[in-house]
Short mmCIF file of C-alpha atoms and ligand atoms in Angstrom, two decimals:
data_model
loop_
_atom_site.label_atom_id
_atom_site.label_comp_id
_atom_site.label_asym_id
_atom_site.label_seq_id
_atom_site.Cartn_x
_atom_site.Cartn_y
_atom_site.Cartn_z
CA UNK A 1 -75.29 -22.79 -3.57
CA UNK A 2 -75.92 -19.71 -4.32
CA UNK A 3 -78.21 -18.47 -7.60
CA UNK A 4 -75.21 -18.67 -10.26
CA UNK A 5 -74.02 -21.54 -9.22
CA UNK A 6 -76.98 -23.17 -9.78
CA UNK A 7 -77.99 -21.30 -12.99
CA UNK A 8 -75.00 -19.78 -14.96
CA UNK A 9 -76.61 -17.18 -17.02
CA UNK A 10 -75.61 -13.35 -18.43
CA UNK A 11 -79.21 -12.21 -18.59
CA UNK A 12 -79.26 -10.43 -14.65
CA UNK A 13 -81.56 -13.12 -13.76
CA UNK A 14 -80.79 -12.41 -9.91
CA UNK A 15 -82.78 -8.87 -10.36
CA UNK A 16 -85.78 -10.40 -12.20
CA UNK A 17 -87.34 -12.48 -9.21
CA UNK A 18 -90.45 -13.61 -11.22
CA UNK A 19 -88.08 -15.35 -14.00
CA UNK A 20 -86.17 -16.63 -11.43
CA UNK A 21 -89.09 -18.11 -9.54
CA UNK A 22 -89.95 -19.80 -13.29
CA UNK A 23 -86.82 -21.24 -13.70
CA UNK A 24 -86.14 -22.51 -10.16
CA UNK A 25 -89.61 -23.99 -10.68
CA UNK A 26 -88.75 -25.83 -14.10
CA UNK A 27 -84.72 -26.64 -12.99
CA UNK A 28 -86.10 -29.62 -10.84
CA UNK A 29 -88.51 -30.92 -13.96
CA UNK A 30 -86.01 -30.04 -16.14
CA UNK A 31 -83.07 -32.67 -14.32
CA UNK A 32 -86.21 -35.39 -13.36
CA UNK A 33 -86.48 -35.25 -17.44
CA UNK A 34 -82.63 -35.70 -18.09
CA UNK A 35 -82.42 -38.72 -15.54
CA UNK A 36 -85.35 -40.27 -17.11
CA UNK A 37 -84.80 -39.40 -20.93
CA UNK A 38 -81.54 -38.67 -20.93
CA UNK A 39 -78.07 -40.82 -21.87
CA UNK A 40 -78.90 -44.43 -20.09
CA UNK A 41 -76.55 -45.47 -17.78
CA UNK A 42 -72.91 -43.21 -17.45
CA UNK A 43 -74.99 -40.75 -15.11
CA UNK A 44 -72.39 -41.28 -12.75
CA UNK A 45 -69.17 -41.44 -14.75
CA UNK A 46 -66.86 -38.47 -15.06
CA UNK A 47 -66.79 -36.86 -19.29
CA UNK A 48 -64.25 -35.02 -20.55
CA UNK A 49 -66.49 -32.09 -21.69
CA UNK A 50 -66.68 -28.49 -22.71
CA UNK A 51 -69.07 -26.60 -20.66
CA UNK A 52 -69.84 -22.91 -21.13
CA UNK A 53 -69.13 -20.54 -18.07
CA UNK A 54 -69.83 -17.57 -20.07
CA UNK A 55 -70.06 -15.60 -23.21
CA UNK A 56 -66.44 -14.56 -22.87
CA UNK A 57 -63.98 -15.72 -25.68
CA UNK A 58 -62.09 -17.53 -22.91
CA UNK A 59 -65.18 -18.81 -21.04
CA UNK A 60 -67.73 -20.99 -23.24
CA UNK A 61 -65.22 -23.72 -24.01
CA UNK A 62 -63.92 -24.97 -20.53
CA UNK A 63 -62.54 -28.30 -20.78
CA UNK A 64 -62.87 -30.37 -18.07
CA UNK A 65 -64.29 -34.25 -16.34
CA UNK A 66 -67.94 -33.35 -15.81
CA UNK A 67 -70.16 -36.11 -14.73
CA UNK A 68 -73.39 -35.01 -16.63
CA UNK A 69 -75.81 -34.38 -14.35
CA UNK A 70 -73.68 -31.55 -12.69
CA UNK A 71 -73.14 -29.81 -16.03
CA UNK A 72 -73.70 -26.29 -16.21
CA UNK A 73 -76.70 -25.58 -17.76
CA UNK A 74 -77.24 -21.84 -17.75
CA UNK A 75 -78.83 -19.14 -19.63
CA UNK A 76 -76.23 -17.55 -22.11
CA UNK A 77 -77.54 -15.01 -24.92
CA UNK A 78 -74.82 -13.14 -27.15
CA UNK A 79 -73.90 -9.78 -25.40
CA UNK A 80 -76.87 -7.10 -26.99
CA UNK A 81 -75.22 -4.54 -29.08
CA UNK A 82 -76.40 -1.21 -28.79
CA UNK A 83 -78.90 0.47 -31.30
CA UNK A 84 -80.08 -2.84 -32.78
CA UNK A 85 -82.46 -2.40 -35.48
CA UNK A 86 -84.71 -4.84 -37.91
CA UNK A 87 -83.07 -6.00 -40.69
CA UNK A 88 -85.29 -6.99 -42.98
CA UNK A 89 -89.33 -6.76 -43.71
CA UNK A 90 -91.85 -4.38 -43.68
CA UNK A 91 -90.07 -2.75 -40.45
CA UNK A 92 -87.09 -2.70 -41.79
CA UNK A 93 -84.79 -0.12 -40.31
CA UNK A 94 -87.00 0.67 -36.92
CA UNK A 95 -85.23 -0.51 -33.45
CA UNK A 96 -85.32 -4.09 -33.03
CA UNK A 97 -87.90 -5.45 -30.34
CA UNK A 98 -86.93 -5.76 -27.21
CA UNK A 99 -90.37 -7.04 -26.09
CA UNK A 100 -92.98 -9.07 -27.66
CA UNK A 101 -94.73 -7.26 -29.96
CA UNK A 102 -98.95 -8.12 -29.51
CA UNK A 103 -99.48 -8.76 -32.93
CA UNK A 104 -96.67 -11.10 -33.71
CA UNK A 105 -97.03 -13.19 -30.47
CA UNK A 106 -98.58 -16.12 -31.56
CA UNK A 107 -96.01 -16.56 -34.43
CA UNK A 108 -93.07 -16.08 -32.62
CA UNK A 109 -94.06 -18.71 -29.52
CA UNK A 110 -94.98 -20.97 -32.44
CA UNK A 111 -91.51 -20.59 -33.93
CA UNK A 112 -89.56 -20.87 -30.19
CA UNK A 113 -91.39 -23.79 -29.06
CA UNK A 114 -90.78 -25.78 -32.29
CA UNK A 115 -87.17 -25.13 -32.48
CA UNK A 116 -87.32 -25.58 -28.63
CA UNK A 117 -88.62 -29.39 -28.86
CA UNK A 118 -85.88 -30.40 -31.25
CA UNK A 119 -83.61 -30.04 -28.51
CA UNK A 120 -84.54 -32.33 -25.97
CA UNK A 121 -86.17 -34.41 -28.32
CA UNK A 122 -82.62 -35.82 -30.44
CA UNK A 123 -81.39 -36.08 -26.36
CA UNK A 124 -84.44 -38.48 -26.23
CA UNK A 125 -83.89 -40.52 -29.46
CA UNK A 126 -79.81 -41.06 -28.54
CA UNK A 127 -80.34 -41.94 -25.03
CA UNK A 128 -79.27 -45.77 -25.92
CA UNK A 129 -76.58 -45.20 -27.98
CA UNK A 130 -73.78 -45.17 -25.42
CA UNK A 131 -74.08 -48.60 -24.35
CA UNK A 132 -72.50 -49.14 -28.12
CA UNK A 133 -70.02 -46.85 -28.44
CA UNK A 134 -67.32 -47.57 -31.01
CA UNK A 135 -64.89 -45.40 -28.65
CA UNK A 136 -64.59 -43.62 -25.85
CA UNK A 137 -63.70 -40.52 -28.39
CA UNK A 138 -66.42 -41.29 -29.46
CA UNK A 139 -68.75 -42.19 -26.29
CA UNK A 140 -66.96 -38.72 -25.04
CA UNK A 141 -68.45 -36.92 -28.08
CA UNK A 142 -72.20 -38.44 -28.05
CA UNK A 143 -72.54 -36.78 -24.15
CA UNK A 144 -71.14 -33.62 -25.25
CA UNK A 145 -73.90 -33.35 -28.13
CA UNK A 146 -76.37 -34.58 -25.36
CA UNK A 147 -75.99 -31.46 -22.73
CA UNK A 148 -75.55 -28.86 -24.97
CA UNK A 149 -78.73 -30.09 -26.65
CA UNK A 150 -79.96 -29.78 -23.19
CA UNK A 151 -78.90 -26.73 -22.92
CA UNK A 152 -80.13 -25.37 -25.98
CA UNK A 153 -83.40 -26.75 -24.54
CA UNK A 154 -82.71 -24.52 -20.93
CA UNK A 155 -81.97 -21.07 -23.75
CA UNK A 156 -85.57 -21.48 -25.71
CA UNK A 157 -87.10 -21.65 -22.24
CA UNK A 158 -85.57 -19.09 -20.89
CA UNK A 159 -87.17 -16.91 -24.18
CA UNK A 160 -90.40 -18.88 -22.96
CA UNK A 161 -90.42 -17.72 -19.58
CA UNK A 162 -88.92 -14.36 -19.88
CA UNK A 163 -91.51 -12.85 -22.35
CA UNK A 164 -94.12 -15.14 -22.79
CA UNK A 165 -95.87 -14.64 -19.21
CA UNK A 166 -98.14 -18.03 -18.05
CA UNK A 167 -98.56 -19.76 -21.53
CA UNK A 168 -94.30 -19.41 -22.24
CA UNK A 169 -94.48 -21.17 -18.69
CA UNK A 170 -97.05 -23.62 -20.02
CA UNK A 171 -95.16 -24.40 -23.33
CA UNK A 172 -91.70 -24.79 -21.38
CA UNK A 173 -93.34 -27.41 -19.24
CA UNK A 174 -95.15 -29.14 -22.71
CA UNK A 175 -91.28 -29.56 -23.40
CA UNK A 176 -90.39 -31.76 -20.92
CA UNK A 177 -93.54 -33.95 -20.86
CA UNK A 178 -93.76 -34.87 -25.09
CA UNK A 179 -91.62 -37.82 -26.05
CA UNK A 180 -89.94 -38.44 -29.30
CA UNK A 181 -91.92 -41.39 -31.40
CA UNK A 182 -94.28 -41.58 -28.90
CA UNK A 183 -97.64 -42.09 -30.20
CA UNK A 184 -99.24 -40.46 -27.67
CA UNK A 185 -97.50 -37.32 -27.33
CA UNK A 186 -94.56 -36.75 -30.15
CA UNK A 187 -91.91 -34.25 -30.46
CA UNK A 188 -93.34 -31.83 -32.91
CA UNK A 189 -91.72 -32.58 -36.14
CA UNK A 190 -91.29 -36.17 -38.06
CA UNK A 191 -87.25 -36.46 -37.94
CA UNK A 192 -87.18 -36.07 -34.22
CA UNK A 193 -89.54 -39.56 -33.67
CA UNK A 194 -87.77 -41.30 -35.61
CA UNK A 195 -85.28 -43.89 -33.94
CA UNK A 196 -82.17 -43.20 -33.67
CA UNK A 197 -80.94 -46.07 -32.16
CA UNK A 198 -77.39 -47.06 -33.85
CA UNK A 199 -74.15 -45.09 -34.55
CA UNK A 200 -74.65 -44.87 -38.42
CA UNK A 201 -77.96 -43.07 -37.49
CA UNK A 202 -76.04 -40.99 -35.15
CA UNK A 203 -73.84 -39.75 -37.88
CA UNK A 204 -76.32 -39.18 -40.23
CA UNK A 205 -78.78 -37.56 -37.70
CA UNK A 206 -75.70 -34.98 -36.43
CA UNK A 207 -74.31 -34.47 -40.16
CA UNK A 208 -78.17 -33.70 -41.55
CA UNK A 209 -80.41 -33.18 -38.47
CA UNK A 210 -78.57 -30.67 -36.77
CA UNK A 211 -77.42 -29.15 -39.65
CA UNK A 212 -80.92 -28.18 -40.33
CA UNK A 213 -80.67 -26.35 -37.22
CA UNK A 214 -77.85 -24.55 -38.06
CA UNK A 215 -79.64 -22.63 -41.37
CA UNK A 216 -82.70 -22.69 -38.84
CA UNK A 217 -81.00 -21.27 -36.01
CA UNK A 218 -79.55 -18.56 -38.48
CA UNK A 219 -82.73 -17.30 -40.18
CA UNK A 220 -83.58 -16.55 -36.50
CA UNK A 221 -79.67 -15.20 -35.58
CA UNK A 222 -81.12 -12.40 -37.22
CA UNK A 223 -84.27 -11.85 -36.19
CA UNK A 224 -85.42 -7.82 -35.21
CA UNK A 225 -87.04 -10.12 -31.90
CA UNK A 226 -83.43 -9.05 -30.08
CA UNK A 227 -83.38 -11.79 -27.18
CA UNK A 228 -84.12 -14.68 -30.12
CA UNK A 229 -81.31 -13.73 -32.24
CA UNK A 230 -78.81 -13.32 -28.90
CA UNK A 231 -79.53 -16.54 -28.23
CA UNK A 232 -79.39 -18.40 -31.69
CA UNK A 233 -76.19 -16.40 -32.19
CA UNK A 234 -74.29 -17.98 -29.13
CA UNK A 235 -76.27 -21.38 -29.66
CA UNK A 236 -74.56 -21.51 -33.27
CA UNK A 237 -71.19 -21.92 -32.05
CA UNK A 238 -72.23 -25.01 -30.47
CA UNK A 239 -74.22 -26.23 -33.10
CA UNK A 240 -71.01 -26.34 -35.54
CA UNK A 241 -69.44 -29.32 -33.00
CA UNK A 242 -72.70 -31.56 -33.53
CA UNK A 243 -72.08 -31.48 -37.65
CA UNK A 244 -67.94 -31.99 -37.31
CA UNK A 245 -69.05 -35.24 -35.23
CA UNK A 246 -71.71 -36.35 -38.05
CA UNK A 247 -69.37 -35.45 -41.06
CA UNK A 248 -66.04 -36.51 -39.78
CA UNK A 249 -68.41 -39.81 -38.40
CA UNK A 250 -69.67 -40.42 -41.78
CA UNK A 251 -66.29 -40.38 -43.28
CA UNK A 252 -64.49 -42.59 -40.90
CA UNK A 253 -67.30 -44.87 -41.88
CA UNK A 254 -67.04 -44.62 -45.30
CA UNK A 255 -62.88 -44.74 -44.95
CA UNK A 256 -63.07 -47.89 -42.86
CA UNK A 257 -65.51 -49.55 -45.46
CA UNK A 258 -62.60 -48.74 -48.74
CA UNK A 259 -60.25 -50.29 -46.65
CA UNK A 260 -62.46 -53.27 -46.19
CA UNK A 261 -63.74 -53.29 -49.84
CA UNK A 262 -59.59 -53.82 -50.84
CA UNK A 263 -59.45 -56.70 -48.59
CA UNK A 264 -62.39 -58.40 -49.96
CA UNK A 265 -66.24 -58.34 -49.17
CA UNK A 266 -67.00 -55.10 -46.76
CA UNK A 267 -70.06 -56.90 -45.44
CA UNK A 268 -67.77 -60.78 -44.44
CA UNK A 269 -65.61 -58.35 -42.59
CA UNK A 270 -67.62 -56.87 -39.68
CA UNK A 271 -67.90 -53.37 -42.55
CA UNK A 272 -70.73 -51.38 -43.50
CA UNK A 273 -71.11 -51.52 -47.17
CA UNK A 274 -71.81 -48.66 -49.08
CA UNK A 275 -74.85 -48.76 -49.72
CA UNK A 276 -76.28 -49.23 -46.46
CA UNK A 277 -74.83 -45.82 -45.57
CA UNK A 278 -75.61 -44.53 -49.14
CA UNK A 279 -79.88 -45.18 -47.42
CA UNK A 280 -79.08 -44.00 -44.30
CA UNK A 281 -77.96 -40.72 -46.03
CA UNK A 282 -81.19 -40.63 -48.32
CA UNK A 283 -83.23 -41.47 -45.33
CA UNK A 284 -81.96 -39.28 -42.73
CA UNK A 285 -81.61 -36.26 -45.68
CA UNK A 286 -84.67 -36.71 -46.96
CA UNK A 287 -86.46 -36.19 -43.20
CA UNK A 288 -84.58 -33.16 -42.89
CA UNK A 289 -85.46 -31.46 -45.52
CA UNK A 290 -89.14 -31.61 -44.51
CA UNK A 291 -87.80 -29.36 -41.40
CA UNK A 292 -88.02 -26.56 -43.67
CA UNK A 293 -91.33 -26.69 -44.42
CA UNK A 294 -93.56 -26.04 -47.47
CA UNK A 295 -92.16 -25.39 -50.78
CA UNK A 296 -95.11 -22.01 -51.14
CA UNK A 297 -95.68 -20.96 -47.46
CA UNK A 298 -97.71 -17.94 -46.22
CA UNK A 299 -95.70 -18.13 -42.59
CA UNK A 300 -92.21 -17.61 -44.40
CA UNK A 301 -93.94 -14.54 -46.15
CA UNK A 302 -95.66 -13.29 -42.58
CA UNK A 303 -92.61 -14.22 -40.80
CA UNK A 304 -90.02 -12.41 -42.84
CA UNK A 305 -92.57 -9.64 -42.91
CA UNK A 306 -92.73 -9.00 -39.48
CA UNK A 307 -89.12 -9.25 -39.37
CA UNK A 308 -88.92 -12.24 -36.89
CA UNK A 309 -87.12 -14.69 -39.73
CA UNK A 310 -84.81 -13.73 -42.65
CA UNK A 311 -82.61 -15.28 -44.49
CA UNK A 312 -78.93 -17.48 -44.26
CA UNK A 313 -76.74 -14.58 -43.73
CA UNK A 314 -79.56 -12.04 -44.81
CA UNK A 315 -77.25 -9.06 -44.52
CA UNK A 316 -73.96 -10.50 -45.48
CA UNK A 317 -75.60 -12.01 -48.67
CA UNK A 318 -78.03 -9.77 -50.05
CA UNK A 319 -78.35 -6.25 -50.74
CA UNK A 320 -82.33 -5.84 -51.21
CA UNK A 321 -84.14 -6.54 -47.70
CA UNK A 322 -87.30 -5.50 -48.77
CA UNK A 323 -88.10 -8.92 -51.42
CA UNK A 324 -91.68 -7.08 -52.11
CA UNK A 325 -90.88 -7.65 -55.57
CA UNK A 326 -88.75 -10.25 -56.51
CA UNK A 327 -90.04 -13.86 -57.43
CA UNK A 328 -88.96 -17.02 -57.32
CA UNK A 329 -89.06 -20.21 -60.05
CA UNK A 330 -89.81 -23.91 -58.53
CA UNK A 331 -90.57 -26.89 -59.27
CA UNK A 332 -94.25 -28.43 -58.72
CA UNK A 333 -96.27 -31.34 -59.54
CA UNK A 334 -99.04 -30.02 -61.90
CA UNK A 335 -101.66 -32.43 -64.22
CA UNK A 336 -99.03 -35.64 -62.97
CA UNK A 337 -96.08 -33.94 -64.27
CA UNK A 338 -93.36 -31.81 -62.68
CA UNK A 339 -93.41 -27.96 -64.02
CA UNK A 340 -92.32 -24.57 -62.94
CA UNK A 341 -94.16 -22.21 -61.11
CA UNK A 342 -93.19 -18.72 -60.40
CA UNK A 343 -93.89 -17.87 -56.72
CA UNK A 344 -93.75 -14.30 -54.99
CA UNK A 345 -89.97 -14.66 -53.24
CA UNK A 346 -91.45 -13.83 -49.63
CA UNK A 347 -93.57 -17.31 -50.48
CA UNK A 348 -90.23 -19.09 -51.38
CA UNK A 349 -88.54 -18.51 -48.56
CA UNK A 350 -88.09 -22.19 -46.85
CA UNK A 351 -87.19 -23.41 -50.26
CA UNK A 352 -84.51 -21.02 -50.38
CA UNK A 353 -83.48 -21.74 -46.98
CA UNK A 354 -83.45 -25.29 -48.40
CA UNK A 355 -81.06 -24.45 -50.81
CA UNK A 356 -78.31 -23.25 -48.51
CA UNK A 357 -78.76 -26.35 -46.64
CA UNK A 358 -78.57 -28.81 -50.14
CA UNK A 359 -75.39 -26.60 -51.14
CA UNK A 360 -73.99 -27.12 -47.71
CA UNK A 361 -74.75 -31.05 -47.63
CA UNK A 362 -72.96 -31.59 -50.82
CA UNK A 363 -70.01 -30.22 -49.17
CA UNK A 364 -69.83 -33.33 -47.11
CA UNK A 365 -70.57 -35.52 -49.94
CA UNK A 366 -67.74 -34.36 -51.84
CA UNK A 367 -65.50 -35.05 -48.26
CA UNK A 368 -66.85 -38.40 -48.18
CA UNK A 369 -66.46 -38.97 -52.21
CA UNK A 370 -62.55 -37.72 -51.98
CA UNK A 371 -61.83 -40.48 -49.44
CA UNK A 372 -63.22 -42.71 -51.77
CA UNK A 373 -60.96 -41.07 -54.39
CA UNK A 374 -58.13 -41.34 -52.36
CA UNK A 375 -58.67 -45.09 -51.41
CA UNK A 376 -58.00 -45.51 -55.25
CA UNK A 377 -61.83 -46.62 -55.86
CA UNK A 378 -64.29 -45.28 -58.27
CA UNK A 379 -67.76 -45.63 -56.08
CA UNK A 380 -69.36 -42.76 -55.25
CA UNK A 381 -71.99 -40.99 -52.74
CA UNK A 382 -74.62 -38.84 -53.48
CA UNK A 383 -77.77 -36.52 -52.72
CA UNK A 384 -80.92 -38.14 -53.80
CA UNK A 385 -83.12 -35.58 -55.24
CA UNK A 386 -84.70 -33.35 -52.89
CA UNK A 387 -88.19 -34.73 -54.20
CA UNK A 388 -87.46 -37.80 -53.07
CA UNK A 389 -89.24 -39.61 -50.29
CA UNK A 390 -90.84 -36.43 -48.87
CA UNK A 391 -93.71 -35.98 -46.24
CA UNK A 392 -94.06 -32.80 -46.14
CA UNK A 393 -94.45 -29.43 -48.74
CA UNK A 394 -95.33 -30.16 -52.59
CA UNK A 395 -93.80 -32.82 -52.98
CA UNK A 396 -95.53 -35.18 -50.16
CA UNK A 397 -98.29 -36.42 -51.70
CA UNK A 398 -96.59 -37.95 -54.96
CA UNK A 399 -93.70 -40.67 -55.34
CA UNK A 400 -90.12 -39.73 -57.06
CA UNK A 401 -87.55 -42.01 -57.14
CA UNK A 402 -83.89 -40.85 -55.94
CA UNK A 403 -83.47 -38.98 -59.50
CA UNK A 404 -86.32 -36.70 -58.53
CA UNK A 405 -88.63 -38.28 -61.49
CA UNK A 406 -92.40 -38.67 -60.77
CA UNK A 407 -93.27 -42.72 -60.22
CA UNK A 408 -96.25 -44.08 -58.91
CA UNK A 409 -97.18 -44.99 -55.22
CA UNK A 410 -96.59 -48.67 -56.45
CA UNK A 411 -93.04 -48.60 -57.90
CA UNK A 412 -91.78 -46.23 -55.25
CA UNK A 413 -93.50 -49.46 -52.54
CA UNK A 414 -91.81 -51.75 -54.83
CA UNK A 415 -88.07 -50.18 -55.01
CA UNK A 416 -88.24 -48.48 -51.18
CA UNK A 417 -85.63 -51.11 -50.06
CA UNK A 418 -83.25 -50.17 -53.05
CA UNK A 419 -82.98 -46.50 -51.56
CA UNK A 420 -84.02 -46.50 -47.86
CA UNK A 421 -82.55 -48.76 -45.07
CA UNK A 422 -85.03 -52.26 -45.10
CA UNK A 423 -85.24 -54.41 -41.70
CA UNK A 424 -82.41 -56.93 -42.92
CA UNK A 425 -80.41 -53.78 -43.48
CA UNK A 426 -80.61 -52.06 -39.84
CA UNK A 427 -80.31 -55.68 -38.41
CA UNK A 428 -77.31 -55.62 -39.98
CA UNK A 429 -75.72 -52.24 -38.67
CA UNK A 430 -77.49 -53.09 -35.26
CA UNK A 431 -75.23 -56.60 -34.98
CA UNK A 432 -71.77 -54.58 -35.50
CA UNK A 433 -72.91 -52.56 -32.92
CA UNK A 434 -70.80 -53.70 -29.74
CA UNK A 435 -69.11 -51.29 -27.28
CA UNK A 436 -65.47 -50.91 -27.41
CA UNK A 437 -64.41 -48.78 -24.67
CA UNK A 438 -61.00 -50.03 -23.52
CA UNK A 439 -58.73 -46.27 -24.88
CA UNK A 440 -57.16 -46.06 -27.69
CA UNK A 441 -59.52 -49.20 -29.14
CA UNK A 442 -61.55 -48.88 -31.80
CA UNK A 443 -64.61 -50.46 -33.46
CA UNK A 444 -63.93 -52.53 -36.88
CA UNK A 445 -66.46 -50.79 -38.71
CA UNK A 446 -65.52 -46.98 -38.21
CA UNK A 447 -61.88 -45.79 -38.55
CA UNK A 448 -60.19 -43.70 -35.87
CA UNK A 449 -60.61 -39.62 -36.07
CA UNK A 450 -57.29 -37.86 -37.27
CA UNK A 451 -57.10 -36.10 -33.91
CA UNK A 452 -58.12 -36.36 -30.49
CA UNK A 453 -60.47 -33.63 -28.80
CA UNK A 454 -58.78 -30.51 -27.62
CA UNK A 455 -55.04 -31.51 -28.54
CA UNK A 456 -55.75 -34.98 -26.73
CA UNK A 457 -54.73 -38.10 -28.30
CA UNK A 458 -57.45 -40.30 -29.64
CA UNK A 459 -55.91 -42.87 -26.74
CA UNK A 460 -57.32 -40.30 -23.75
CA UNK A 461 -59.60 -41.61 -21.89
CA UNK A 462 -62.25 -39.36 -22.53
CA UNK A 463 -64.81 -41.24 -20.17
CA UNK A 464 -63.62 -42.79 -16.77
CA UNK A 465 -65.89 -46.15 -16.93
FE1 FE2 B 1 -79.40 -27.71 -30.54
FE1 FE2 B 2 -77.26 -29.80 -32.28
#
């Protein structure tokens, strides 16, 4: 085989020996790590997957049966467009870096290897989840979530390797050996140990999980560090899949449950009741907004200094790039009440970036809501307060309830089970849980998508079992 067979990439790898030495090194660790931690069982079976051959219109959506393990992982980065500059900060204007610059090095591996982890670390937490599919549409869409991730994984290595000398190659081995909820050595961030171990959880991880990574992945789209914002560019179009399989998930859910609630009691007939996905949203939205970070944060100010991470859409949307002067009004918890505080804007910036994402999420709700609508009932879905049932940022070290009011530590012990999933509660969703994979079947507790992948009808038979 020769060198792009084995490693599909558009970054000249064949004339930079030493990278390719890295990577030929890390390809065998890398595959040892998707056998062990990645999907159980169906190693063997042929997918009906998209795979990207290259950067090409035409090229990073090949359909085709893949059986995982020979996907092809590769090394794609959006093609460099000439005279790139920085487009925002205190550099603003000056040619975009090509190279690490000394100064910001420590920041910028910090930033790659924490979006890096994410990626294998979600392959980690759904590596059961096949063995309960609800559908082979669905089985089919699980796996193709699973190798991008893993391929998102090779890309932030690649950045690792390529310009980070021995400690990239260090860090890009650290992400094969840490293990989501592993108490030992965890996946960097809280929402990626946390199980993940049923299909509602699926949903909500892909509709709210990833999603963070989308307004994550475009801060960085845009960074004046060229290679990182080549690569979150192309990694973007990917992303987009994983949220259409958590929001059009969610609301086959929820229009499978109105059907059941007009024939009776959701939960006497094999359903998921509303409110057991009305926690799983609070829970798994809640996590995610802790992927921001702080409320008040001195690395969003260095950061979008040094021009490594803007804003969602920082050029489309705004007009002044600088934000030396401008400040920004939030909410903190001050003498045990919640007041305003007015921040410098460059300090504000996750929170911002946390607003996109809260605008975005209540996009879905409303999808979710009109099904209900059109189902002819009057229940409804909602947000809980960003306040609510944080760990990390301002907000962590008080209780709110799921208006966003200040309670105490006791109350919020007492009422948890009200607004996050109990035990009884993910015993329940775990018992629906059996496999259907005979095509064209479906699941009693999920409805079946509108359409099939890639003008297939839902009755393909998206895995070969
Ligand atoms: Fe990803
Ligand atoms: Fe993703």
């Amino acid at each position: 085989m020769n060198l792009y067979e084995r490693i599909p990439n558009n970054v000249n790898l064949s004339e930079d020996k030493k990278l390719q030495r890295a990577l030929e090194k890390w390809l065998p660790n890398y595959l040892d790590w998707w056998q062990e931690m990645g999907p159980n069982g169906f190693q063997t079976k042929d997918v009906y997957l998209r795979t990207a051959i290259s950067v090409e219109p035409d090229g990073w959506a090949n359909f085709d049966y893949v059986k995982m393990p020979d996907y092809r992982w590769g090394i794609f980065l959006k093609p460099a467009a000439l005279g790139a500059t920085i487009g925002f900060g205190d550099n603003l204007g000056q040619p975009a870096y090509q190279e690490v610059p000394g100064e910001f090095r420590n920041s910028l591996r910090r930033i790659i290897v924490t979006q890096g982890d994410t990626e294998p670390a979600s392959v980690e937490q759904q590596r059961e989840l096949g063995k309960t599919c609800p559908s082979l549409y669905d089985l089919r869409n699980l796996f193709q979530v699973n190798v991008e991730e893993g391929r998102h994984l090779w890309a932030m290595v690649y950045l690792l390797q390529r310009y980070f000398g021995r400690d990239g190659r260090d860090e890009a081995d650290a992400l094969l050996e840490r293990r989501s909820g592993n108490p030992d050595k965890p996946r960097i961030l809280e929402a990626f140990n946390q199980p993940c171990d049923d299909w509602l959880n699926f949903f909500c991880f892909t509709m709210f999980t990833d999603r963070d990574g989308k307004y994550q992945l475009s801060a960085l789209a845009e960074s004046g560090f060229e290679p990182l914002a080549r690569t979150c560019q192309f990694m973007l179009t990917e992303e987009a899949h994983h949220m259409f399989v958590g929001d059009t998930g969610i609301n086959r859910v929820v229009k499978r449950t109105a059907q059941l609630m007009k024939e009776g009691d959701p939960r006497e007939l094999g359903g998921i009741p509303l409110d057991i996905i009305q926690k799983h949203i609070n829970f798994w939205f809640s996590y995610s907004l802790d992927l921001f970070g702080g409320e008040i944060s001195s690395n969003s100010a260095d950061f979008f200094a040094a021009g490594l991470k803007g804003r969602y859409k920082e050029q489309e949307q705004y007009e002044d790039h600088l934000v030396a002067e401008q400040n920004f009004t939030m909410k903190v918890v001050e003498d045990g009440q919640v007041k305003e505080r007015e921040v410098p804007m460059r300090n504000a910036l996750n929170e911002v970036l946390r607003g996109e994402y809260v605008r975005d999420c209540e996009k879905g709700l409303a999808r979710w809501n009109k099904t209900l609508t059109e189902a002819g009932l009057s229940d409804r879905l909602y947000l809980p307060n960003p306040r609510f049932h944080r760990h990390v940022g301002e907000y962590a070290p008080h209780a709110f309830d799921n208006q966003g009011n200040l309670i105490t530590a006791e109350e919020f012990e007492g009422r948890k089970s009200e607004w996050l999933p109990s035990l009884e509660d993910r015993e329940y969703v775990r018992r629906l849980m059996q496999p259907v994979t005979e095509p064209g079947k479906i699941a009693g507790w999920i409805a079946p998508p509108a359409s099939g992948v890639k003008g297939k009808p839902f009755e393909f038979k998206y895995v070969r079992l």
